[in-house]
């Protein structure tokens, strides 16, 4: 008999073991072959024969890979899944860590800003913490504001400038400088100092913006003075 004729006579055993995995089918066909039984099992549209297929050909028909290559592929997939899971856990931990830093950053910054700016500061911290630099720009801002708040330091502008010139993580200096201008009580003076040190001329926009900040800070000071007199 020809191979085709033998295949035609093979008994279909598919319905006897529906829902089984490929390895079960391979073992089942091997047992049938050992007994001389001519059967086949239809798995994912492929006919697998007890007398003509082995583990490699079964896997090749169904998966497109030999058994060994299939195992290697599954191992790579497992390793990739593990890496992705570790990365997911790391990202989740990082997010939790960032969230935990928000109230700390808010509290630390509030020591050096006008209390009237509390809402704006909270919004800035939350936005920056989830931003490009994960809030490290806020940390740098707080460090500079702390230096500027020390009125007993005759070199405070120079010291603050050193911080500005040595920012980490590729943060642009203007980002932190703008934060300091917006929130530090001494932000206007430091902004002017920093621009001069960098040989940069104030633009008309910056001049007008500084006037707005100075006017705002004067109002804040007046309000705080009025409260102290009550």
CSV table of C-alpha atoms in Angstrom, one decimal, residues 50-183:
chain,number,residue,atom,x,y,z
A,50,UNK,CA,0.7,7.8,14.5
A,51,UNK,CA,2.6,5.9,11.7
A,52,UNK,CA,4.1,8.9,9.9
A,53,UNK,CA,4.7,11.7,12.5
A,54,UNK,CA,7.0,12.0,15.4
A,55,UNK,CA,7.5,14.7,18.0
A,56,UNK,CA,9.5,16.9,15.6
A,57,UNK,CA,7.1,16.7,12.7
A,58,UNK,CA,4.0,17.2,14.9
A,59,UNK,CA,5.5,20.3,16.4
A,60,UNK,CA,6.6,21.5,13.0
A,61,UNK,CA,3.1,21.1,11.5
A,62,UNK,CA,1.4,22.9,14.4
A,63,UNK,CA,3.9,25.5,15.5
A,64,UNK,CA,6.2,25.9,12.5
A,65,UNK,CA,9.2,24.9,14.7
A,66,UNK,CA,10.9,21.6,15.5
A,67,UNK,CA,10.5,20.4,19.0
A,68,UNK,CA,13.9,21.7,20.2
A,69,UNK,CA,13.4,25.1,18.5
A,70,UNK,CA,9.9,25.3,20.0
A,71,UNK,CA,11.4,24.8,23.5
A,72,UNK,CA,14.0,27.4,22.8
A,73,UNK,CA,11.3,29.8,21.6
A,74,UNK,CA,9.2,29.2,24.7
A,75,UNK,CA,12.2,29.8,26.9
A,76,UNK,CA,12.9,33.1,25.2
A,77,UNK,CA,9.2,34.0,25.6
A,78,UNK,CA,9.3,33.0,29.3
A,79,UNK,CA,12.4,35.1,29.9
A,80,UNK,CA,10.9,38.1,28.1
A,81,UNK,CA,7.7,37.8,30.2
A,82,UNK,CA,9.8,37.7,33.3
A,83,UNK,CA,11.7,40.8,32.2
A,84,UNK,CA,8.5,42.6,31.4
A,85,UNK,CA,7.0,41.6,34.8
A,86,UNK,CA,10.1,42.8,36.6
A,87,UNK,CA,10.0,46.0,34.6
A,88,UNK,CA,6.3,46.4,35.4
A,89,UNK,CA,7.0,45.9,39.1
A,90,UNK,CA,9.9,48.4,39.0
A,91,UNK,CA,7.6,51.0,37.2
A,92,UNK,CA,4.9,50.5,39.8
A,93,UNK,CA,7.4,50.9,42.6
A,94,UNK,CA,8.8,54.0,40.9
A,95,UNK,CA,5.3,55.5,40.6
A,96,UNK,CA,4.6,54.8,44.3
A,97,UNK,CA,7.9,56.4,45.2
A,98,UNK,CA,7.1,59.5,43.1
A,99,UNK,CA,3.7,59.8,44.7
A,100,UNK,CA,5.2,59.5,48.2
A,101,UNK,CA,7.6,62.3,47.4
A,102,UNK,CA,4.8,64.8,46.5
A,103,UNK,CA,3.7,65.8,50.0
A,104,UNK,CA,7.4,65.9,51.1
A,105,UNK,CA,8.3,68.3,48.3
A,106,UNK,CA,5.3,70.4,49.0
A,107,UNK,CA,6.1,70.7,52.6
A,108,UNK,CA,9.8,71.4,52.0
A,109,UNK,CA,9.0,74.1,49.5
A,110,UNK,CA,6.4,75.8,51.6
A,111,UNK,CA,9.2,76.9,54.0
A,112,UNK,CA,10.6,79.3,51.4
A,113,UNK,CA,7.6,80.6,49.5
A,114,UNK,CA,4.7,83.0,50.3
A,115,UNK,CA,1.8,81.0,51.9
A,116,UNK,CA,-0.5,82.7,49.5
A,117,UNK,CA,1.2,80.6,46.7
A,118,UNK,CA,0.4,77.3,48.4
A,119,UNK,CA,-2.2,76.2,45.8
A,120,UNK,CA,0.1,77.1,42.9
A,121,UNK,CA,3.1,75.4,44.5
A,122,UNK,CA,1.1,72.2,45.1
A,123,UNK,CA,0.0,72.1,41.5
A,124,UNK,CA,3.6,72.8,40.3
A,125,UNK,CA,5.0,69.9,42.4
A,126,UNK,CA,2.4,67.4,41.3
A,127,UNK,CA,2.8,68.3,37.7
A,128,UNK,CA,6.6,68.2,37.8
A,129,UNK,CA,6.7,65.0,39.8
A,130,UNK,CA,4.9,63.3,36.9
A,131,UNK,CA,6.8,65.2,34.3
A,132,UNK,CA,10.0,64.8,32.3
A,133,UNK,CA,12.4,65.1,35.2
A,134,UNK,CA,10.2,63.2,37.8
A,135,UNK,CA,10.3,66.2,40.1
A,136,UNK,CA,14.1,66.4,40.4
A,137,UNK,CA,13.7,70.0,39.0
A,138,UNK,CA,11.5,70.7,42.0
A,139,UNK,CA,14.2,69.3,44.3
A,140,UNK,CA,16.8,71.6,42.7
A,141,UNK,CA,14.4,74.5,43.0
A,142,UNK,CA,13.9,73.8,46.7
A,143,UNK,CA,17.7,73.6,47.3
A,144,UNK,CA,18.2,77.0,45.7
A,145,UNK,CA,15.3,78.6,47.5
A,146,UNK,CA,16.8,77.3,50.8
A,147,UNK,CA,20.1,79.0,50.0
A,148,UNK,CA,18.4,82.2,49.0
A,149,UNK,CA,16.4,82.2,52.3
A,150,UNK,CA,19.6,82.4,54.3
A,151,UNK,CA,19.9,86.2,54.6
A,152,UNK,CA,23.0,85.8,56.8
A,153,UNK,CA,25.0,84.3,53.8
A,154,UNK,CA,26.7,87.2,52.0
A,155,UNK,CA,27.5,84.7,49.1
A,156,UNK,CA,24.1,83.2,48.8
A,157,UNK,CA,23.6,84.3,45.2
A,158,UNK,CA,26.9,82.9,44.2
A,159,UNK,CA,26.2,79.6,46.1
A,160,UNK,CA,22.8,79.4,44.5
A,161,UNK,CA,24.4,80.0,41.1
A,162,UNK,CA,26.7,77.0,41.6
A,163,UNK,CA,23.7,74.8,42.1
A,164,UNK,CA,22.1,76.2,39.0
A,165,UNK,CA,25.2,75.5,37.0
A,166,UNK,CA,25.5,71.9,38.2
A,167,UNK,CA,22.0,70.6,37.6
A,168,UNK,CA,21.7,66.8,37.2
A,169,UNK,CA,19.9,64.6,34.6
A,170,UNK,CA,20.3,67.2,31.8
A,171,UNK,CA,17.8,69.6,33.3
A,172,UNK,CA,17.9,73.0,31.6
A,173,UNK,CA,18.9,75.7,34.0
A,174,UNK,CA,16.1,78.0,32.8
A,175,UNK,CA,13.5,75.5,34.0
A,176,UNK,CA,14.7,75.7,37.6
A,177,UNK,CA,15.5,79.4,37.3
A,178,UNK,CA,11.9,80.1,36.3
A,179,UNK,CA,10.6,78.1,39.3
A,180,UNK,CA,12.8,80.1,41.6
A,181,UNK,CA,11.5,83.3,40.1
A,182,UNK,CA,7.9,82.2,40.4
A,183,UNK,CA,8.1,81.0,44.0
